[in-house]
Amino acid sequence: MRLRALLDTDALGLRLLGGEDELDRTVRGVMTTDLRDPSRYLSGGELVLTGLAWRRDAADSEPFVRILVQAGVAALAAGEAELGDIPEDLVAACAKHRLPLFAVHESVAFATITEHVVRQVSGERAGDLAAVVDRHRRMMTSGPAGGGPDVVLDLLGSDLDLRAWVLSPTGRLIAGPKVAGPGQSAELPAELCAKLAAEHLSAARTGRRGPYRVPVGSSTYSLFPIRSSARAPQTSRDVRETVLSDWVLAVEADAGDWAEERLDLLHGVTQLIAVERDRRDAARTVRRRLAQEVLELVQAGAAPAEIAARLRVAAPVLLPGLGAAPHWQVVVARVEWDGGEIEAGPVAQSLLEEILVDPLATGPEPSDRIAVAHAGDEAIALVPLPAVSAEHDGSESGVLADALLAAVREPLSAGLDGDGRVTLGVSAAVHSAEGLRGALEEARHARRVAAARPGRVCAAGHQELASHVLLLPFVPDDVRRAFTARLLDPLRDYDRRHRAELIPTLEAFLESDGSWTRCASRLHLHVNTLRYRVGRIEQLTGRDLSRLEDKLDFFLALRMS
């Protein structure tokens, strides 16, 4: 379709601010973004919709427009809801680069424009996917009347004879076709889901543009990333901030020989499914807020009665219809990257929400029964357990660290790609507000134990703490003194003589989970200086800080000192 046709559609609420001579440009797609540099998501010919959240001052407009022009977009449409009138500096920048600029009235949602453009573009290019776009609103609704992404996938099968599935970054099946063709299965084996998710994460980390082609036996799968700028930080430039939360559309076909028109149609389908992802994320806002409120009360040392009252509010939201108050578990996660300033808390929060989904539940709706907050670099989940389940077998009920690890290790290791880590800690179940603070500390200790292990994805449960952290109060004083003196006295003596700060260095090194880069940054030291200090610690104590056992001994000695 052409830009002129958009301007002639009154329902879209578009007002031309510049570029009248360019209205015969062809629109090949639509993208909504508030990233300062969205170039990696652009392929050319798009109508770009923006709420202007990327604009901090007038100097930001010209670089943003230049990036769009270099990517070959057809036009820019800016919403008036945030700032009212479109800034003159943006109008001038678009005029300089001959980029058509529209103003979008505040009463018109970007989703309305997106739906119209996708429908028109798809209808003009090919009739075989028109039904998918015509049923856009059905996909956006849940329940029997709608069907969510499954409707789109069924239409892909009936109209294009394509089998397709929507997968999470951990390989969980979010949606798939309800009906299979003759001799076909609508199911996708769990092992294959994990493999495809791993291939998607690995390809995304290397900067390849989708679709990614993956041969599996006699079949080939084409993977189309499902990205949503609404979920990304407004100034995100690093793929690591979203790669562990993006969905992927897996199509059982080799897209390498597809015509450009069919590729465009599949990219349009990913945009429609991204709307469902955004809706799901919006629905999680209440659960996130509940978790944040409970976490703040627990960490502030609030009275158990106050915490219990907040839990009574959370329980019906997380477990609707549950008669008795549930037991709770706490799960702590941390995502760490080598180098770069990555805001790790939101990344870990999104990932933990995905990891804790019931593996037997499919789709985005039934599985949302957890509340995840983030504090600093950590994500902290409150996992409700029905009281009857928790009491039935306390040692085996609820979330188990080994099960979490087995479910996500393969795909996440590929996404971490040699420069990142995910560590998880799981507490025991507690049945009252008084136990939540202890459960939080227990989960944090377990995560530190996991971080001391080799591997990109590690987890530890509360059972693994029974031999040390939980028993510290029962260690006789003379044993504690002898243990700490043997490990720490040589370091204290050296610090007194040389002012070397070996004890603070040791504490920071353990709290950084053995990460040289993060520890050096925390202490404001060069990495070589940090390595010298750690080497001195090892020389004075005869221990090796690369070994899990010695790390744990130092950790316990510091805790008991």
PDB file of N, CA, C and O in Angstrom, residues 330-394:
ATOM      1  N   VAL A 330      10.315 -19.270  47.932  1.00  0.00           N
ATOM      2  CA  VAL A 330      11.018 -18.133  47.349  1.00  0.00           C
ATOM      3  C   VAL A 330      12.091 -18.673  46.402  1.00  0.00           C
ATOM      4  O   VAL A 330      12.821 -19.606  46.757  1.00  0.00           O
ATOM      5  N   VAL A 331      12.145 -18.100  45.211  1.00  0.00           N
ATOM      6  CA  VAL A 331      13.187 -18.451  44.237  1.00  0.00           C
ATOM      7  C   VAL A 331      13.910 -17.172  43.864  1.00  0.00           C
ATOM      8  O   VAL A 331      13.274 -16.161  43.543  1.00  0.00           O
ATOM      9  N   VAL A 332      15.227 -17.204  43.920  1.00  0.00           N
ATOM     10  CA  VAL A 332      16.051 -16.045  43.575  1.00  0.00           C
ATOM     11  C   VAL A 332      16.860 -16.384  42.337  1.00  0.00           C
ATOM     12  O   VAL A 332      17.411 -17.474  42.210  1.00  0.00           O
ATOM     13  N   ALA A 333      16.907 -15.439  41.400  1.00  0.00           N
ATOM     14  CA  ALA A 333      17.672 -15.635  40.161  1.00  0.00           C
ATOM     15  C   ALA A 333      18.554 -14.427  39.908  1.00  0.00           C
ATOM     16  O   ALA A 333      18.224 -13.292  40.297  1.00  0.00           O
ATOM     17  N   ARG A 334      19.666 -14.673  39.263  1.00  0.00           N
ATOM     18  CA  ARG A 334      20.568 -13.595  38.877  1.00  0.00           C
ATOM     19  C   ARG A 334      21.114 -13.876  37.484  1.00  0.00           C
ATOM     20  O   ARG A 334      21.518 -15.007  37.186  1.00  0.00           O
ATOM     21  N   VAL A 335      21.104 -12.868  36.629  1.00  0.00           N
ATOM     22  CA  VAL A 335      21.706 -12.952  35.293  1.00  0.00           C
ATOM     23  C   VAL A 335      22.899 -12.016  35.273  1.00  0.00           C
ATOM     24  O   VAL A 335      22.784 -10.843  35.639  1.00  0.00           O
ATOM     25  N   GLU A 336      24.045 -12.554  34.873  1.00  0.00           N
ATOM     26  CA  GLU A 336      25.273 -11.755  34.851  1.00  0.00           C
ATOM     27  C   GLU A 336      25.934 -11.875  33.489  1.00  0.00           C
ATOM     28  O   GLU A 336      25.999 -12.966  32.916  1.00  0.00           O
ATOM     29  N   TRP A 337      26.419 -10.741  32.986  1.00  0.00           N
ATOM     30  CA  TRP A 337      27.130 -10.698  31.711  1.00  0.00           C
ATOM     31  C   TRP A 337      28.535 -10.161  31.945  1.00  0.00           C
ATOM     32  O   TRP A 337      28.732  -9.265  32.777  1.00  0.00           O
ATOM     33  N   ASP A 338      29.489 -10.685  31.213  1.00  0.00           N
ATOM     34  CA  ASP A 338      30.856 -10.185  31.294  1.00  0.00           C
ATOM     35  C   ASP A 338      30.970  -8.899  30.485  1.00  0.00           C
ATOM     36  O   ASP A 338      30.709  -8.898  29.273  1.00  0.00           O
ATOM     37  N   GLY A 339      31.345  -7.818  31.152  1.00  0.00           N
ATOM     38  CA  GLY A 339      31.539  -6.550  30.456  1.00  0.00           C
ATOM     39  C   GLY A 339      30.207  -5.907  30.113  1.00  0.00           C
ATOM     40  O   GLY A 339      29.161  -6.537  30.045  1.00  0.00           O
ATOM     41  N   GLY A 340      30.230  -4.604  29.860  1.00  0.00           N
ATOM     42  CA  GLY A 340      29.023  -3.890  29.480  1.00  0.00           C
ATOM     43  C   GLY A 340      28.162  -3.550  30.680  1.00  0.00           C
ATOM     44  O   GLY A 340      28.187  -4.213  31.706  1.00  0.00           O
ATOM     45  N   GLU A 341      27.379  -2.500  30.549  1.00  0.00           N
ATOM     46  CA  GLU A 341      26.494  -2.064  31.620  1.00  0.00           C
ATOM     47  C   GLU A 341      25.083  -2.544  31.286  1.00  0.00           C
ATOM     48  O   GLU A 341      24.295  -1.843  30.680  1.00  0.00           O
ATOM     49  N   ILE A 342      24.784  -3.769  31.668  1.00  0.00           N
ATOM     50  CA  ILE A 342      23.474  -4.350  31.414  1.00  0.00           C
ATOM     51  C   ILE A 342      22.655  -4.284  32.695  1.00  0.00           C
ATOM     52  O   ILE A 342      23.100  -4.744  33.747  1.00  0.00           O
ATOM     53  N   GLU A 343      21.453  -3.705  32.635  1.00  0.00           N
ATOM     54  CA  GLU A 343      20.576  -3.666  33.800  1.00  0.00           C
ATOM     55  C   GLU A 343      20.003  -5.069  33.992  1.00  0.00           C
ATOM     56  O   GLU A 343      19.099  -5.498  33.265  1.00  0.00           O
ATOM     57  N   ALA A 344      20.551  -5.796  34.955  1.00  0.00           N
ATOM     58  CA  ALA A 344      20.289  -7.230  35.049  1.00  0.00           C
ATOM     59  C   ALA A 344      18.963  -7.561  35.729  1.00  0.00           C
ATOM     60  O   ALA A 344      18.390  -8.618  35.470  1.00  0.00           O
ATOM     61  N   GLY A 345      18.460  -6.690  36.603  1.00  0.00           N
ATOM     62  CA  GLY A 345      17.248  -7.003  37.353  1.00  0.00           C
ATOM     63  C   GLY A 345      16.043  -7.309  36.477  1.00  0.00           C
ATOM     64  O   GLY A 345      15.426  -8.373  36.610  1.00  0.00           O
ATOM     65  N   PRO A 346      15.656  -6.399  35.554  1.00  0.00           N
ATOM     66  CA  PRO A 346      14.502  -6.690  34.693  1.00  0.00           C
ATOM     67  C   PRO A 346      14.707  -7.913  33.804  1.00  0.00           C
ATOM     68  O   PRO A 346      13.763  -8.645  33.520  1.00  0.00           O
ATOM     69  N   VAL A 347      15.954  -8.139  33.346  1.00  0.00           N
ATOM     70  CA  VAL A 347      16.239  -9.321  32.532  1.00  0.00           C
ATOM     71  C   VAL A 347      15.976 -10.582  33.346  1.00  0.00           C
ATOM     72  O   VAL A 347      15.313 -11.523  32.882  1.00  0.00           O
ATOM     73  N   ALA A 348      16.485 -10.610  34.585  1.00  0.00           N
ATOM     74  CA  ALA A 348      16.281 -11.773  35.447  1.00  0.00           C
ATOM     75  C   ALA A 348      14.808 -11.942  35.800  1.00  0.00           C
ATOM     76  O   ALA A 348      14.309 -13.068  35.894  1.00  0.00           O
ATOM     77  N   GLN A 349      14.100 -10.839  35.988  1.00  0.00           N
ATOM     78  CA  GLN A 349      12.670 -10.911  36.321  1.00  0.00           C
ATOM     79  C   GLN A 349      11.881 -11.580  35.197  1.00  0.00           C
ATOM     80  O   GLN A 349      11.108 -12.516  35.423  1.00  0.00           O
ATOM     81  N   SER A 350      12.091 -11.118  33.974  1.00  0.00           N
ATOM     82  CA  SER A 350      11.378 -11.697  32.837  1.00  0.00           C
ATOM     83  C   SER A 350      11.731 -13.161  32.646  1.00  0.00           C
ATOM     84  O   SER A 350      10.867 -14.007  32.384  1.00  0.00           O
ATOM     85  N   LEU A 351      13.011 -13.490  32.816  1.00  0.00           N
ATOM     86  CA  LEU A 351      13.445 -14.869  32.641  1.00  0.00           C
ATOM     87  C   LEU A 351      12.876 -15.770  33.732  1.00  0.00           C
ATOM     88  O   LEU A 351      12.411 -16.880  33.457  1.00  0.00           O
ATOM     89  N   LEU A 352      12.875 -15.300  34.979  1.00  0.00           N
ATOM     90  CA  LEU A 352      12.378 -16.119  36.075  1.00  0.00           C
ATOM     91  C   LEU A 352      10.879 -16.378  35.925  1.00  0.00           C
ATOM     92  O   LEU A 352      10.388 -17.463  36.244  1.00  0.00           O
ATOM     93  N   GLU A 353      10.139 -15.402  35.429  1.00  0.00           N
ATOM     94  CA  GLU A 353       8.718 -15.616  35.163  1.00  0.00           C
ATOM     95  C   GLU A 353       8.522 -16.757  34.173  1.00  0.00           C
ATOM     96  O   GLU A 353       7.583 -17.547  34.292  1.00  0.00           O
ATOM     97  N   GLU A 354       9.406 -16.845  33.194  1.00  0.00           N
ATOM     98  CA  GLU A 354       9.301 -17.906  32.194  1.00  0.00           C
ATOM     99  C   GLU A 354       9.756 -19.246  32.760  1.00  0.00           C
ATOM    100  O   GLU A 354       9.145 -20.288  32.517  1.00  0.00           O
ATOM    101  N   ILE A 355      10.842 -19.241  33.522  1.00  0.00           N
ATOM    102  CA  ILE A 355      11.388 -20.487  34.057  1.00  0.00           C
ATOM    103  C   ILE A 355      10.405 -21.166  35.003  1.00  0.00           C
ATOM    104  O   ILE A 355      10.298 -22.399  35.034  1.00  0.00           O
ATOM    105  N   LEU A 356       9.663 -20.383  35.780  1.00  0.00           N
ATOM    106  CA  LEU A 356       8.807 -20.950  36.814  1.00  0.00           C
ATOM    107  C   LEU A 356       7.434 -21.372  36.319  1.00  0.00           C
ATOM    108  O   LEU A 356       6.591 -21.795  37.112  1.00  0.00           O
ATOM    109  N   VAL A 357       7.194 -21.262  35.033  1.00  0.00           N
ATOM    110  CA  VAL A 357       5.926 -21.706  34.478  1.00  0.00           C
ATOM    111  C   VAL A 357       5.792 -23.219  34.663  1.00  0.00           C
ATOM    112  O   VAL A 357       6.750 -23.968  34.494  1.00  0.00           O
ATOM    113  N   ASP A 358       4.597 -23.646  35.008  1.00  0.00           N
ATOM    114  CA  ASP A 358       4.326 -25.081  35.132  1.00  0.00           C
ATOM    115  C   ASP A 358       4.583 -25.750  33.794  1.00  0.00           C
ATOM    116  O   ASP A 358       3.950 -25.411  32.794  1.00  0.00           O
ATOM    117  N   PRO A 359       5.515 -26.704  33.717  1.00  0.00           N
ATOM    118  CA  PRO A 359       5.839 -27.313  32.424  1.00  0.00           C
ATOM    119  C   PRO A 359       4.675 -28.062  31.802  1.00  0.00           C
ATOM    120  O   PRO A 359       4.670 -28.304  30.598  1.00  0.00           O
ATOM    121  N   LEU A 360       3.663 -28.422  32.593  1.00  0.00           N
ATOM    122  CA  LEU A 360       2.510 -29.125  32.037  1.00  0.00           C
ATOM    123  C   LEU A 360       1.451 -28.165  31.513  1.00  0.00           C
ATOM    124  O   LEU A 360       0.494 -28.595  30.869  1.00  0.00           O
ATOM    125  N   ALA A 361       1.614 -26.876  31.790  1.00  0.00           N
ATOM    126  CA  ALA A 361       0.641 -25.889  31.326  1.00  0.00           C
ATOM    127  C   ALA A 361       1.103 -25.298  30.018  1.00  0.00           C
ATOM    128  O   ALA A 361       2.259 -24.928  29.859  1.00  0.00           O
ATOM    129  N   THR A 362       0.210 -25.204  29.036  1.00  0.00           N
ATOM    130  CA  THR A 362       0.552 -24.595  27.757  1.00  0.00           C
ATOM    131  C   THR A 362      -0.184 -23.274  27.629  1.00  0.00           C
ATOM    132  O   THR A 362      -1.221 -23.053  28.248  1.00  0.00           O
ATOM    133  N   GLY A 363       0.353 -22.422  26.782  1.00  0.00           N
ATOM    134  CA  GLY A 363      -0.274 -21.132  26.567  1.00  0.00           C
ATOM    135  C   GLY A 363       0.169 -20.117  27.596  1.00  0.00           C
ATOM    136  O   GLY A 363       0.706 -20.458  28.641  1.00  0.00           O
ATOM    137  N   PRO A 364      -0.093 -18.833  27.317  1.00  0.00           N
ATOM    138  CA  PRO A 364       0.373 -17.776  28.214  1.00  0.00           C
ATOM    139  C   PRO A 364      -0.508 -17.568  29.435  1.00  0.00           C
ATOM    140  O   PRO A 364      -0.080 -16.982  30.402  1.00  0.00           O
ATOM    141  N   GLU A 365      -1.773 -18.035  29.418  1.00  0.00           N
ATOM    142  CA  GLU A 365      -2.691 -17.675  30.488  1.00  0.00           C
ATOM    143  C   GLU A 365      -2.646 -18.587  31.716  1.00  0.00           C
ATOM    144  O   GLU A 365      -2.401 -18.129  32.810  1.00  0.00           O
ATOM    145  N   PRO A 366      -2.875 -19.908  31.584  1.00  0.00           N
ATOM    146  CA  PRO A 366      -3.009 -20.734  32.797  1.00  0.00           C
ATOM    147  C   PRO A 366      -1.750 -20.775  33.639  1.00  0.00           C
ATOM    148  O   PRO A 366      -1.799 -21.111  34.812  1.00  0.00           O
ATOM    149  N   SER A 367      -0.613 -20.454  33.052  1.00  0.00           N
ATOM    150  CA  SER A 367       0.659 -20.630  33.753  1.00  0.00           C
ATOM    151  C   SER A 367       1.036 -19.445  34.621  1.00  0.00           C
ATOM    152  O   SER A 367       1.975 -19.534  35.406  1.00  0.00           O
ATOM    153  N   ASP A 368       0.338 -18.326  34.500  1.00  0.00           N
ATOM    154  CA  ASP A 368       0.732 -17.132  35.249  1.00  0.00           C
ATOM    155  C   ASP A 368       0.190 -17.187  36.666  1.00  0.00           C
ATOM    156  O   ASP A 368      -0.844 -16.616  36.986  1.00  0.00           O
ATOM    157  N   ARG A 369       0.905 -17.909  37.522  1.00  0.00           N
ATOM    158  CA  ARG A 369       0.461 -18.061  38.899  1.00  0.00           C
ATOM    159  C   ARG A 369       1.597 -17.736  39.862  1.00  0.00           C
ATOM    160  O   ARG A 369       1.623 -18.239  40.979  1.00  0.00           O
ATOM    161  N   ILE A 370       2.535 -16.947  39.428  1.00  0.00           N
ATOM    162  CA  ILE A 370       3.644 -16.562  40.285  1.00  0.00           C
ATOM    163  C   ILE A 370       3.778 -15.054  40.267  1.00  0.00           C
ATOM    164  O   ILE A 370       3.250 -14.372  39.380  1.00  0.00           O
ATOM    165  N   ALA A 371       4.477 -14.525  41.260  1.00  0.00           N
ATOM    166  CA  ALA A 371       4.722 -13.086  41.338  1.00  0.00           C
ATOM    167  C   ALA A 371       6.222 -12.882  41.456  1.00  0.00           C
ATOM    168  O   ALA A 371       6.862 -13.450  42.339  1.00  0.00           O
ATOM    169  N   VAL A 372       6.783 -12.093  40.555  1.00  0.00           N
ATOM    170  CA  VAL A 372       8.229 -11.885  40.521  1.00  0.00           C
ATOM    171  C   VAL A 372       8.534 -10.399  40.614  1.00  0.00           C
ATOM    172  O   VAL A 372       8.006  -9.604  39.845  1.00  0.00           O
ATOM    173  N   ALA A 373       9.402 -10.048  41.555  1.00  0.00           N
ATOM    174  CA  ALA A 373       9.891  -8.679  41.694  1.00  0.00           C
ATOM    175  C   ALA A 373      11.380  -8.681  41.389  1.00  0.00           C
ATOM    176  O   ALA A 373      11.990  -9.734  41.221  1.00  0.00           O
ATOM    177  N   HIS A 374      11.953  -7.499  41.279  1.00  0.00           N
ATOM    178  CA  HIS A 374      13.414  -7.451  41.160  1.00  0.00           C
ATOM    179  C   HIS A 374      13.948  -6.360  42.074  1.00  0.00           C
ATOM    180  O   HIS A 374      13.333  -5.311  42.267  1.00  0.00           O
ATOM    181  N   ALA A 375      15.092  -6.659  42.672  1.00  0.00           N
ATOM    182  CA  ALA A 375      15.764  -5.723  43.573  1.00  0.00           C
ATOM    183  C   ALA A 375      17.239  -5.720  43.193  1.00  0.00           C
ATOM    184  O   ALA A 375      17.928  -6.723  43.372  1.00  0.00           O
ATOM    185  N   GLY A 376      17.709  -4.609  42.652  1.00  0.00           N
ATOM    186  CA  GLY A 376      19.087  -4.560  42.177  1.00  0.00           C
ATOM    187  C   GLY A 376      19.274  -5.512  41.016  1.00  0.00           C
ATOM    188  O   GLY A 376      18.506  -5.506  40.058  1.00  0.00           O
ATOM    189  N   ASP A 377      20.270  -6.373  41.113  1.00  0.00           N
ATOM    190  CA  ASP A 377      20.552  -7.334  40.052  1.00  0.00           C
ATOM    191  C   ASP A 377      19.795  -8.643  40.228  1.00  0.00           C
ATOM    192  O   ASP A 377      19.921  -9.542  39.401  1.00  0.00           O
ATOM    193  N   GLU A 378      19.020  -8.780  41.305  1.00  0.00           N
ATOM    194  CA  GLU A 378      18.320 -10.026  41.587  1.00  0.00           C
ATOM    195  C   GLU A 378      16.864  -9.967  41.139  1.00  0.00           C
ATOM    196  O   GLU A 378      16.239  -8.907  41.165  1.00  0.00           O
ATOM    197  N   ALA A 379      16.328 -11.115  40.761  1.00  0.00           N
ATOM    198  CA  ALA A 379      14.889 -11.296  40.625  1.00  0.00           C
ATOM    199  C   ALA A 379      14.440 -12.250  41.720  1.00  0.00           C
ATOM    200  O   ALA A 379      15.115 -13.243  42.005  1.00  0.00           O
ATOM    201  N   ILE A 380      13.319 -11.932  42.352  1.00  0.00           N
ATOM    202  CA  ILE A 380      12.844 -12.715  43.497  1.00  0.00           C
ATOM    203  C   ILE A 380      11.396 -13.100  43.249  1.00  0.00           C
ATOM    204  O   ILE A 380      10.546 -12.228  43.019  1.00  0.00           O
ATOM    205  N   ALA A 381      11.118 -14.398  43.275  1.00  0.00           N
ATOM    206  CA  ALA A 381       9.778 -14.899  42.981  1.00  0.00           C
ATOM    207  C   ALA A 381       9.115 -15.430  44.241  1.00  0.00           C
ATOM    208  O   ALA A 381       9.737 -16.138  45.042  1.00  0.00           O
ATOM    209  N   LEU A 382       7.840 -15.089  44.409  1.00  0.00           N
ATOM    210  CA  LEU A 382       6.990 -15.702  45.424  1.00  0.00           C
ATOM    211  C   LEU A 382       6.145 -16.751  44.713  1.00  0.00           C
ATOM    212  O   LEU A 382       5.313 -16.417  43.865  1.00  0.00           O
ATOM    213  N   VAL A 383       6.365 -17.991  45.054  1.00  0.00           N
ATOM    214  CA  VAL A 383       5.660 -19.093  44.393  1.00  0.00           C
ATOM    215  C   VAL A 383       4.642 -19.668  45.363  1.00  0.00           C
ATOM    216  O   VAL A 383       5.007 -20.237  46.398  1.00  0.00           O
ATOM    217  N   PRO A 384       3.342 -19.544  45.076  1.00  0.00           N
ATOM    218  CA  PRO A 384       2.326 -20.071  45.990  1.00  0.00           C
ATOM    219  C   PRO A 384       2.146 -21.570  45.791  1.00  0.00           C
ATOM    220  O   PRO A 384       2.146 -22.082  44.669  1.00  0.00           O
ATOM    221  N   LEU A 385       1.985 -22.292  46.893  1.00  0.00           N
ATOM    222  CA  LEU A 385       1.734 -23.727  46.866  1.00  0.00           C
ATOM    223  C   LEU A 385       0.474 -24.003  47.673  1.00  0.00           C
ATOM    224  O   LEU A 385       0.361 -23.529  48.805  1.00  0.00           O
ATOM    225  N   PRO A 386      -0.470 -24.740  47.123  1.00  0.00           N
ATOM    226  CA  PRO A 386      -1.638 -25.110  47.933  1.00  0.00           C
ATOM    227  C   PRO A 386      -1.188 -25.817  49.199  1.00  0.00           C
ATOM    228  O   PRO A 386      -0.286 -26.660  49.178  1.00  0.00           O
ATOM    229  N   ALA A 387      -1.792 -25.472  50.321  1.00  0.00           N
ATOM    230  CA  ALA A 387      -1.360 -26.019  51.615  1.00  0.00           C
ATOM    231  C   ALA A 387      -1.387 -27.531  51.634  1.00  0.00           C
ATOM    232  O   ALA A 387      -0.502 -28.178  52.181  1.00  0.00           O
ATOM    233  N   VAL A 388      -2.375 -28.146  50.990  1.00  0.00           N
ATOM    234  CA  VAL A 388      -2.474 -29.595  51.014  1.00  0.00           C
ATOM    235  C   VAL A 388      -1.293 -30.224  50.296  1.00  0.00           C
ATOM    236  O   VAL A 388      -0.762 -31.263  50.703  1.00  0.00           O
ATOM    237  N   SER A 389      -0.829 -29.567  49.198  1.00  0.00           N
ATOM    238  CA  SER A 389       0.324 -30.097  48.459  1.00  0.00           C
ATOM    239  C   SER A 389       1.585 -29.994  49.280  1.00  0.00           C
ATOM    240  O   SER A 389       2.400 -30.909  49.331  1.00  0.00           O
ATOM    241  N   ALA A 390       1.767 -28.857  49.954  1.00  0.00           N
ATOM    242  CA  ALA A 390       2.990 -28.650  50.720  1.00  0.00           C
ATOM    243  C   ALA A 390       3.069 -29.595  51.906  1.00  0.00           C
ATOM    244  O   ALA A 390       4.132 -30.050  52.286  1.00  0.00           O
ATOM    245  N   GLU A 391       1.905 -29.915  52.503  1.00  0.00           N
ATOM    246  CA  GLU A 391       1.920 -30.775  53.670  1.00  0.00           C
ATOM    247  C   GLU A 391       2.046 -32.249  53.295  1.00  0.00           C
ATOM    248  O   GLU A 391       2.474 -33.075  54.093  1.00  0.00           O
ATOM    249  N   HIS A 392       1.664 -32.567  52.055  1.00  0.00           N
ATOM    250  CA  HIS A 392       1.654 -33.979  51.653  1.00  0.00           C
ATOM    251  C   HIS A 392       3.048 -34.589  51.687  1.00  0.00           C
ATOM    252  O   HIS A 392       3.254 -35.677  52.188  1.00  0.00           O
ATOM    253  N   ASP A 393       4.014 -33.834  51.130  1.00  0.00           N
ATOM    254  CA  ASP A 393       5.386 -34.370  51.102  1.00  0.00           C
ATOM    255  C   ASP A 393       6.330 -33.198  51.003  1.00  0.00           C
ATOM    256  O   ASP A 393       6.697 -32.773  49.925  1.00  0.00           O
ATOM    257  N   GLY A 394       6.700 -32.657  52.143  1.00  0.00           N
ATOM    258  CA  GLY A 394       7.485 -31.426  52.159  1.00  0.00           C
ATOM    259  C   GLY A 394       8.796 -31.532  51.452  1.00  0.00           C
ATOM    260  O   GLY A 394       9.340 -30.552  50.990  1.00  0.00           O
TER     261      GLY A 394
END
